mmCIF file of C-alpha atoms and ligand atoms in Angstrom:
data_model
loop_
_atom_site.group_PDB
_atom_site.id
_atom_site.type_symbol
_atom_site.label_atom_id
_atom_site.label_comp_id
_atom_site.label_asym_id
_atom_site.label_seq_id
_atom_site.Cartn_x
_atom_site.Cartn_y
_atom_site.Cartn_z
ATOM 1 C CA MET A 27 100.275 93.584 98.339
ATOM 2 C CA HIS A 28 100.490 90.045 99.611
ATOM 3 C CA VAL A 29 103.263 88.980 101.910
ATOM 4 C CA VAL A 30 103.587 85.092 101.769
ATOM 5 C CA ALA A 31 106.062 83.137 103.947
ATOM 6 C CA ILE A 32 107.185 79.767 102.463
ATOM 7 C CA TYR A 33 107.735 77.735 105.573
ATOM 8 C CA ASN A 34 108.169 74.262 106.707
ATOM 9 C CA ASN A 35 110.255 73.547 109.897
ATOM 10 C CA LYS A 36 111.618 70.491 108.348
ATOM 11 C CA GLY A 37 114.723 70.802 106.195
ATOM 12 C CA GLY A 38 114.913 69.999 102.457
ATOM 13 C CA GLU A 39 111.097 69.981 101.661
ATOM 14 C CA GLY A 40 111.590 72.514 98.807
ATOM 15 C CA LYS A 41 111.057 75.945 100.585
ATOM 16 C CA SER A 42 113.818 77.665 98.575
ATOM 17 C CA THR A 43 113.045 75.991 95.318
ATOM 18 C CA VAL A 44 109.383 76.737 95.608
ATOM 19 C CA THR A 45 110.208 80.390 96.549
ATOM 20 C CA VAL A 46 112.353 80.755 93.404
ATOM 21 C CA GLY A 47 109.838 79.119 91.169
ATOM 22 C CA ILE A 48 107.019 81.136 92.339
ATOM 23 C CA ALA A 49 108.952 84.390 92.353
ATOM 24 C CA GLU A 50 110.149 83.793 88.743
ATOM 25 C CA PHE A 51 106.734 83.003 87.350
ATOM 26 C CA LEU A 52 104.842 85.905 89.158
ATOM 27 C CA ALA A 53 107.300 88.294 87.874
ATOM 28 C CA ALA A 54 107.808 87.065 84.392
ATOM 29 C CA ASN A 55 104.648 85.231 83.470
ATOM 30 C CA ARG A 56 102.095 87.232 85.538
ATOM 31 C CA ASN A 57 103.886 90.633 85.248
ATOM 32 C CA LYS A 58 103.992 91.150 89.106
ATOM 33 C CA LYS A 59 106.351 93.243 91.027
ATOM 34 C CA VAL A 60 108.150 90.816 93.288
ATOM 35 C CA LEU A 61 110.313 91.096 96.381
ATOM 36 C CA VAL A 62 112.017 87.955 97.643
ATOM 37 C CA VAL A 63 113.191 88.090 101.385
ATOM 38 C CA ASP A 64 115.648 85.349 102.036
ATOM 39 C CA LEU A 65 115.846 84.678 105.795
ATOM 40 C CA ASP A 66 118.081 81.597 105.557
ATOM 41 C CA ALA A 67 121.661 82.048 106.470
ATOM 42 C CA GLN A 68 122.477 79.402 103.824
ATOM 43 C CA ALA A 69 121.123 81.991 101.116
ATOM 44 C CA SER A 70 119.970 79.328 98.680
ATOM 45 C CA SER A 71 117.295 81.482 97.117
ATOM 46 C CA SER A 72 119.595 84.479 96.935
ATOM 47 C CA CYS A 73 122.484 82.590 95.297
ATOM 48 C CA ALA A 74 119.864 81.038 92.823
ATOM 49 C CA LEU A 75 118.338 84.432 91.932
ATOM 50 C CA LEU A 76 121.344 86.734 92.149
ATOM 51 C CA GLY A 77 124.405 84.580 92.040
ATOM 52 C CA ARG A 78 127.147 84.362 94.645
ATOM 53 C CA GLN A 79 129.139 87.400 93.338
ATOM 54 C CA SER A 80 126.144 89.808 93.717
ATOM 55 C CA LEU A 81 125.326 88.317 97.144
ATOM 56 C CA ASN A 82 128.926 88.983 98.334
ATOM 57 C CA ALA A 83 128.911 92.459 96.987
ATOM 58 C CA ALA A 84 125.506 93.155 98.764
ATOM 59 C CA ILE A 85 127.093 91.924 102.035
ATOM 60 C CA ARG A 86 130.207 94.089 101.580
ATOM 61 C CA GLU A 87 127.948 97.051 101.103
ATOM 62 C CA GLY A 88 125.802 96.393 104.135
ATOM 63 C CA ARG A 89 122.656 95.737 102.181
ATOM 64 C CA THR A 90 121.252 92.825 104.007
ATOM 65 C CA VAL A 91 118.390 91.843 106.071
ATOM 66 C CA VAL A 92 120.651 91.693 108.984
ATOM 67 C CA ASP A 93 121.800 95.369 108.530
ATOM 68 C CA LEU A 94 118.110 96.165 108.170
ATOM 69 C CA ALA A 95 117.108 94.270 111.293
ATOM 70 C CA ALA A 96 119.877 95.823 113.362
ATOM 71 C CA GLN A 97 118.874 99.381 112.293
ATOM 72 C CA LEU A 98 115.193 98.784 113.152
ATOM 73 C CA LYS A 99 116.139 97.416 116.658
ATOM 74 C CA GLN A 100 118.319 100.309 117.437
ATOM 75 C CA THR A 101 115.907 103.144 117.112
ATOM 76 C CA ARG A 102 112.686 103.516 119.091
ATOM 77 C CA ARG A 103 110.749 105.067 116.076
ATOM 78 C CA PRO A 104 112.684 103.659 113.146
ATOM 79 C CA SER A 105 112.580 105.537 109.930
ATOM 80 C CA ILE A 106 114.211 103.578 107.221
ATOM 81 C CA ASP A 107 114.285 103.749 103.477
ATOM 82 C CA PRO A 108 113.941 100.041 102.329
ATOM 83 C CA GLU A 109 115.657 100.813 98.928
ATOM 84 C CA GLN A 110 118.755 101.198 100.818
ATOM 85 C CA PHE A 111 118.708 97.490 101.621
ATOM 86 C CA LEU A 112 117.254 95.864 98.419
ATOM 87 C CA VAL A 113 119.281 94.281 95.874
ATOM 88 C CA TRP A 114 117.890 94.393 92.367
ATOM 89 C CA ARG A 115 118.236 91.592 89.705
ATOM 90 C CA ALA A 116 117.983 92.964 86.255
ATOM 91 C CA ALA A 117 115.643 91.556 83.750
ATOM 92 C CA SER A 118 117.095 89.249 81.086
ATOM 93 C CA GLU A 119 117.281 90.588 77.548
ATOM 94 C CA ALA A 120 116.581 86.951 76.092
ATOM 95 C CA ARG A 121 113.669 86.463 73.715
ATOM 96 C CA GLY A 122 110.679 84.344 74.700
ATOM 97 C CA SER A 123 109.879 83.808 78.383
ATOM 98 C CA ALA A 124 112.629 86.097 79.582
ATOM 99 C CA LEU A 125 113.261 86.410 83.289
ATOM 100 C CA GLU A 126 112.023 89.665 84.783
ATOM 101 C CA SER A 127 113.586 92.089 87.271
ATOM 102 C CA MET A 128 113.153 91.342 90.840
ATOM 103 C CA ALA A 129 114.200 92.780 94.222
ATOM 104 C CA MET A 130 115.750 90.793 96.986
ATOM 105 C CA LEU A 131 116.590 91.195 100.661
ATOM 106 C CA VAL A 132 119.444 88.908 101.298
ATOM 107 C CA PRO A 133 120.791 87.256 104.445
ATOM 108 C CA ASP A 134 124.303 87.635 105.922
ATOM 109 C CA GLY A 135 125.536 84.167 107.093
ATOM 110 C CA ASP A 136 126.310 83.932 110.718
ATOM 111 C CA ARG A 137 125.601 87.598 111.480
ATOM 112 C CA MET A 138 121.922 86.507 111.300
ATOM 113 C CA TYR A 139 122.446 84.634 114.680
ATOM 114 C CA ASP A 140 124.375 87.606 116.240
ATOM 115 C CA VAL A 141 121.525 90.081 115.551
ATOM 116 C CA GLU A 142 118.879 87.467 116.612
ATOM 117 C CA SER A 143 120.689 86.797 120.015
ATOM 118 C CA SER A 144 120.036 90.540 120.694
ATOM 119 C CA MET A 145 116.304 90.271 120.122
ATOM 120 C CA VAL A 146 113.751 89.237 122.468
ATOM 121 C CA TRP A 147 110.614 87.120 121.813
ATOM 122 C CA GLY A 148 107.444 89.347 122.641
ATOM 123 C CA LYS A 149 109.428 92.568 122.500
ATOM 124 C CA HIS A 150 110.862 92.587 119.062
ATOM 125 C CA ASN A 151 108.500 90.396 117.071
ATOM 126 C CA HIS A 152 106.922 93.194 115.056
ATOM 127 C CA LEU A 153 109.907 95.343 113.862
ATOM 128 C CA PHE A 154 109.284 94.047 110.278
ATOM 129 C CA ARG A 155 105.497 94.142 110.451
ATOM 130 C CA ASP A 156 105.319 97.630 111.905
ATOM 131 C CA TRP A 157 108.187 99.516 110.227
ATOM 132 C CA LEU A 158 109.118 97.615 107.084
ATOM 133 C CA LYS A 159 105.808 96.155 105.621
ATOM 134 C CA PRO A 160 104.065 99.594 105.209
ATOM 135 C CA LYS A 161 106.997 100.734 102.994
ATOM 136 C CA LEU A 162 106.727 97.823 100.693
ATOM 137 C CA THR A 163 103.398 98.592 99.037
ATOM 138 C CA GLU A 164 104.959 99.199 95.673
ATOM 139 C CA PHE A 165 105.304 95.302 95.394
ATOM 140 C CA ASP A 166 102.508 93.123 94.385
ATOM 141 C CA PHE A 167 104.060 90.036 96.087
ATOM 142 C CA VAL A 168 106.564 89.756 98.883
ATOM 143 C CA LEU A 169 107.828 86.050 99.255
ATOM 144 C CA ILE A 170 109.746 85.166 102.315
ATOM 145 C CA ASP A 171 112.095 82.151 102.039
ATOM 146 C CA LEU A 172 112.364 80.778 105.744
ATOM 147 C CA PRO A 173 115.013 78.267 106.917
ATOM 148 C CA ALA A 174 114.283 74.987 108.706
ATOM 149 C CA ASN A 175 114.495 74.423 112.497
ATOM 150 C CA VAL A 176 113.077 77.825 113.366
ATOM 151 C CA THR A 177 112.494 78.376 117.100
ATOM 152 C CA LYS A 178 111.234 81.270 118.951
ATOM 153 C CA SER A 179 114.862 82.439 119.366
ATOM 154 C CA ALA A 180 115.285 82.974 115.611
ATOM 155 C CA MET A 181 113.972 86.429 115.913
ATOM 156 C CA VAL A 182 114.623 87.508 112.407
ATOM 157 C CA CYS A 183 112.530 84.568 111.109
ATOM 158 C CA VAL A 184 109.838 85.179 113.752
ATOM 159 C CA ASN A 185 109.769 88.874 112.401
ATOM 160 C CA GLY A 186 109.329 87.307 108.687
ATOM 161 C CA LEU A 187 106.428 85.074 109.839
ATOM 162 C CA ALA A 188 104.851 87.907 111.937
ATOM 163 C CA MET A 189 104.763 90.285 108.907
ATOM 164 C CA SER A 190 103.251 87.523 106.611
ATOM 165 C CA ASP A 191 99.586 87.628 105.610
ATOM 166 C CA PHE A 192 99.855 84.027 104.427
ATOM 167 C CA VAL A 193 102.065 80.921 104.984
ATOM 168 C CA LEU A 194 102.518 78.357 102.202
ATOM 169 C CA ILE A 195 103.811 75.018 103.255
ATOM 170 C CA PRO A 196 105.745 72.930 100.821
ATOM 171 C CA THR A 197 106.097 69.211 101.747
ATOM 172 C CA ARG A 198 107.075 66.073 100.160
ATOM 173 C CA SER A 199 104.547 63.395 100.311
ATOM 174 C CA THR A 200 106.381 60.858 102.504
ATOM 175 C CA HIS A 201 105.594 59.910 105.958
ATOM 176 C CA ILE A 202 108.818 61.347 107.330
ATOM 177 C CA SER A 203 108.018 64.757 105.634
ATOM 178 C CA LEU A 204 104.308 64.937 106.831
ATOM 179 C CA ASN A 205 105.573 64.030 110.361
ATOM 180 C CA GLY A 206 107.278 67.617 110.474
ATOM 181 C CA LEU A 207 103.829 69.294 110.055
ATOM 182 C CA PRO A 208 102.793 69.492 113.630
ATOM 183 C CA ARG A 209 105.938 71.348 114.576
ATOM 184 C CA THR A 210 105.555 73.615 111.637
ATOM 185 C CA PHE A 211 102.124 74.746 112.827
ATOM 186 C CA SER A 212 103.214 75.098 116.391
ATOM 187 C CA LEU A 213 105.478 78.043 115.359
ATOM 188 C CA ILE A 214 102.817 79.493 113.109
ATOM 189 C CA ASP A 215 100.326 79.352 116.029
ATOM 190 C CA GLN A 216 102.722 80.962 118.469
ATOM 191 C CA VAL A 217 103.361 83.876 116.065
ATOM 192 C CA ARG A 218 99.519 84.109 115.492
ATOM 193 C CA ASN A 219 98.946 84.329 119.160
ATOM 194 C CA VAL A 220 101.461 87.194 119.552
ATOM 195 C CA ASN A 221 100.126 88.947 116.471
ATOM 196 C CA GLY A 222 96.779 88.830 118.005
ATOM 197 C CA ASP A 223 94.827 89.244 114.866
ATOM 198 C CA GLY A 224 94.483 85.584 113.595
ATOM 199 C CA PHE A 225 97.217 86.034 110.906
ATOM 200 C CA PRO A 226 99.318 84.702 109.193
ATOM 201 C CA THR A 227 96.700 82.440 107.476
ATOM 202 C CA VAL A 228 97.981 79.113 106.224
ATOM 203 C CA LEU A 229 97.205 79.359 102.528
ATOM 204 C CA GLY A 230 97.730 75.626 102.031
ATOM 205 C CA PHE A 231 100.143 72.747 101.461
ATOM 206 C CA LEU A 232 101.968 72.425 98.171
ATOM 207 C CA LEU A 233 103.081 68.794 97.564
ATOM 208 C CA ASN A 234 106.525 68.854 96.214
ATOM 209 C CA ALA A 235 108.518 66.043 94.525
ATOM 210 C CA THR A 236 105.305 64.027 94.352
ATOM 211 C CA ASP A 237 103.957 61.414 92.212
ATOM 212 C CA LYS A 238 100.243 61.098 92.778
ATOM 213 C CA ARG A 239 100.172 57.656 91.305
ATOM 214 C CA ASN A 240 102.455 55.998 93.748
ATOM 215 C CA GLN A 241 101.426 53.943 96.685
ATOM 216 C CA GLN A 242 102.911 56.367 99.419
ATOM 217 C CA TYR A 243 100.787 59.143 98.100
ATOM 218 C CA ARG A 244 97.514 57.076 98.155
ATOM 219 C CA SER A 245 98.085 55.688 101.675
ATOM 220 C CA ILE A 246 99.702 58.686 103.430
ATOM 221 C CA VAL A 247 98.572 61.964 101.773
ATOM 222 C CA ARG A 248 94.926 60.953 100.834
ATOM 223 C CA PRO A 249 93.685 60.965 104.465
ATOM 224 C CA MET A 250 95.203 64.351 104.977
ATOM 225 C CA VAL A 251 93.546 65.610 101.643
ATOM 226 C CA ALA A 252 90.345 64.204 103.032
ATOM 227 C CA ALA A 253 90.835 66.184 106.309
ATOM 228 C CA SER A 254 91.481 69.274 104.336
ATOM 229 C CA THR A 255 88.481 68.834 102.120
ATOM 230 C CA ASP A 256 86.397 68.662 105.515
ATOM 231 C CA GLY A 257 88.097 72.043 106.531
ATOM 232 C CA GLU A 258 89.946 70.494 109.420
ATOM 233 C CA ILE A 259 93.259 71.502 108.099
ATOM 234 C CA PRO A 260 94.157 74.032 105.353
ATOM 235 C CA PRO A 261 93.694 73.024 101.828
ATOM 236 C CA PHE A 262 96.167 71.210 99.544
ATOM 237 C CA PHE A 263 97.115 73.135 96.326
ATOM 238 C CA GLN A 264 95.378 71.246 93.370
ATOM 239 C CA ASN A 265 98.530 71.636 91.405
ATOM 240 C CA HIS A 266 101.695 70.010 92.742
ATOM 241 C CA TRP A 267 105.315 69.805 91.654
ATOM 242 C CA PRO A 268 106.738 66.588 90.540
ATOM 243 C CA ALA A 269 110.253 65.233 91.370
ATOM 244 C CA SER A 270 112.077 66.592 88.396
ATOM 245 C CA PRO A 271 115.804 67.086 87.352
ATOM 246 C CA ALA A 272 114.734 70.642 86.024
ATOM 247 C CA LEU A 273 113.432 71.572 89.526
ATOM 248 C CA GLU A 274 116.416 70.163 91.109
ATOM 249 C CA ALA A 275 118.744 72.282 88.995
ATOM 250 C CA ALA A 276 116.420 75.396 89.127
ATOM 251 C CA THR A 277 118.330 76.776 92.198
ATOM 252 C CA ASP A 278 121.818 75.865 90.912
ATOM 253 C CA GLU A 279 123.683 79.057 91.327
ATOM 254 C CA ASP A 280 126.149 78.453 88.437
ATOM 255 C CA ARG A 281 123.307 77.947 86.001
ATOM 256 C CA ASP A 282 122.969 81.086 83.953
ATOM 257 C CA ALA A 283 119.320 80.673 82.977
ATOM 258 C CA ARG A 284 117.804 83.533 81.084
ATOM 259 C CA THR A 285 114.356 82.467 80.465
ATOM 260 C CA LEU A 286 111.506 80.615 82.441
ATOM 261 C CA LYS A 287 111.807 77.743 79.839
ATOM 262 C CA GLU A 288 115.499 77.404 80.516
ATOM 263 C CA ARG A 289 115.089 77.604 84.188
ATOM 264 C CA PHE A 290 112.238 75.265 84.630
ATOM 265 C CA GLY A 291 112.526 72.952 81.697
ATOM 266 C CA ASN A 292 109.823 70.247 81.422
ATOM 267 C CA ALA A 293 108.454 71.338 84.732
ATOM 268 C CA TYR A 294 107.495 74.654 83.389
ATOM 269 C CA ASP A 295 103.878 74.013 83.285
ATOM 270 C CA HIS A 296 103.625 72.692 86.762
ATOM 271 C CA ALA A 297 105.579 75.677 88.147
ATOM 272 C CA ARG A 298 103.442 77.998 86.125
ATOM 273 C CA LYS A 299 100.114 76.521 87.411
ATOM 274 C CA VAL A 300 101.346 76.569 91.041
ATOM 275 C CA ALA A 301 102.326 80.185 90.898
ATOM 276 C CA ARG A 302 98.961 80.908 89.260
ATOM 277 C CA GLU A 303 97.125 78.999 91.980
ATOM 278 C CA LEU A 304 98.998 80.892 94.651
ATOM 279 C CA GLU A 305 97.953 84.167 93.104
ATOM 280 C CA VAL A 306 94.246 83.227 93.138
ATOM 281 C CA ALA A 307 94.432 81.802 96.608
ATOM 282 C CA CYS A 308 95.940 85.108 97.883
ATOM 283 C CA GLU A 309 92.921 86.954 96.502
ATOM 284 C CA LYS A 310 90.299 84.372 97.849
ATOM 285 C CA TYR A 311 91.645 84.058 101.388
ATOM 286 C CA GLU A 312 92.506 87.703 101.855
ATOM 287 C CA ARG A 313 90.627 88.256 104.888
ATOM 288 C CA THR A 314 90.252 84.674 106.226
ATOM 289 C CA GLN A 315 91.484 83.728 109.554
ATOM 290 C CA VAL A 316 92.203 80.012 110.396
ATOM 291 C CA GLN A 317 91.779 78.414 113.750
ATOM 292 C CA PRO A 318 94.902 76.472 115.232
ATOM 293 C CA ILE A 319 94.687 72.727 114.607
ATOM 294 C CA LYS A 320 93.874 70.519 117.590
ATOM 295 C CA LEU A 321 96.338 67.886 118.754
ATOM 296 C CA SER A 322 93.730 65.247 118.421
ATOM 297 C CA LEU A 323 93.463 65.869 114.657
ATOM 298 C CA TRP A 324 97.188 65.244 114.274
ATOM 299 C CA GLN A 325 96.906 62.230 116.386
ATOM 300 C CA ARG A 326 94.005 60.906 114.217
ATOM 301 C CA LEU A 327 96.244 61.474 111.038
ATOM 302 C CA GLY A 328 98.928 59.480 112.774
ATOM 303 C CA LEU A 329 101.342 62.515 112.811
ATOM 304 C CA ALA A 330 101.466 63.139 116.568
HETATM 305 N N1 ATP B 401 110.575 68.945 92.899
HETATM 306 C C1 ATP B 401 111.801 68.668 92.962
HETATM 307 N N2 ATP B 401 112.425 67.786 92.257
HETATM 308 C C2 ATP B 401 113.807 67.434 92.352
HETATM 309 N N3 ATP B 401 114.587 67.990 93.287
HETATM 310 C C3 ATP B 401 113.961 68.974 94.065
HETATM 311 C C4 ATP B 401 112.690 69.309 93.968
HETATM 312 N N4 ATP B 401 112.331 70.230 95.060
HETATM 313 C C5 ATP B 401 113.608 70.413 95.716
HETATM 314 N N5 ATP B 401 114.595 69.686 95.168
HETATM 315 C C6 ATP B 401 115.940 69.621 95.599
HETATM 316 O O1 ATP B 401 115.864 69.190 96.985
HETATM 317 C C7 ATP B 401 116.893 69.853 97.757
HETATM 318 C C8 ATP B 401 116.130 70.618 98.831
HETATM 319 O O2 ATP B 401 115.351 71.679 98.265
HETATM 320 P P1 ATP B 401 115.287 73.138 98.814
HETATM 321 O O3 ATP B 401 116.648 73.545 99.150
HETATM 322 O O4 ATP B 401 114.392 73.912 98.057
HETATM 323 O O5 ATP B 401 114.628 72.791 100.240
HETATM 324 P P2 ATP B 401 114.514 73.708 101.498
HETATM 325 O O6 ATP B 401 113.227 73.301 102.206
HETATM 326 O O7 ATP B 401 114.586 75.147 101.192
HETATM 327 O O8 ATP B 401 115.796 73.303 102.293
HETATM 328 P P3 ATP B 401 116.336 74.015 103.673
HETATM 329 O O9 ATP B 401 115.571 73.443 104.774
HETATM 330 O O10 ATP B 401 117.799 73.428 103.744
HETATM 331 O O11 ATP B 401 116.322 75.411 103.480
HETATM 332 C C9 ATP B 401 117.612 70.750 96.812
HETATM 333 O O12 ATP B 401 118.746 69.980 96.431
HETATM 334 C C10 ATP B 401 116.676 70.859 95.582
HETATM 335 O O13 ATP B 401 117.345 71.100 94.463
HETATM 336 MG MG1 MG B 402 115.914 76.642 101.870
#
């Protein structure tokens, strides 16, 4: 099992779309058993994968990550059955690249903040890692969609990062996007310090909505790619996601896509290759610990 957080502390970089894309391809194209944990109160990936109705039904029935976190926090030695909190999306019966079944842990809007305010940094960081993760071994991949603007007080999100083996950072290739990276690493480093074992490892950066031929890419991203080739920062995925109307529509909750082809349109190949690259990277970096990035490097790259 690999637990991968999709995280960038800046909003709108593609976390939810990338989570949905990777989850659908791992499940339907690579035959993997996938759980998506949506830790964003906005519920973008839950709505995209389940639809609003199923999300609301799960909330009514108390099958959410908030109910799970509350239960874990209440008891000293929690004993939970994760099945009680999972929501399953059925496989499509369409022909061709039909969407596969998938499990989800969904958020519950503002109740997220209520449960977080009762949790304490340092004391409640490892509820998911210690009591939930060991019970998820039936899954090949657990993908965690995190929100933007996460701080140490967002304790459910901290729990999500703390239970992760890896972090994948989607980023657009503009200066304003890359400027958000030092803050993104700052929270990862804080969680890593409290975890005490060098994890999670940053698996790499996924360039989203990127055209490698344009001037911005050449002047802004190439110096970073050079730093990653030298091992100073984590690697860039070789495959990227282009800006594409199909990817823009991929998380549209009203779209009743039944196959990978319908959902990802002409971005199908890009999305397929990125999911495959993630799968290979998880195997390759399984036991690798990454050192924190020095402030001087961000300064040299013009990002701090
Ligand atoms: N490659 C792409 N091509 C076109 N549109 C995209 C692409 N990736 C994401 N988008 C669009 O950009 C917007 C932001 O994407 P998304 O919601 O996935 O980002 P996010 O990082 O999850 O945002 P948030 O921080 O709000 O959670 C969405 O409207 C999405 O449809
Ligand atoms: Mg999102």
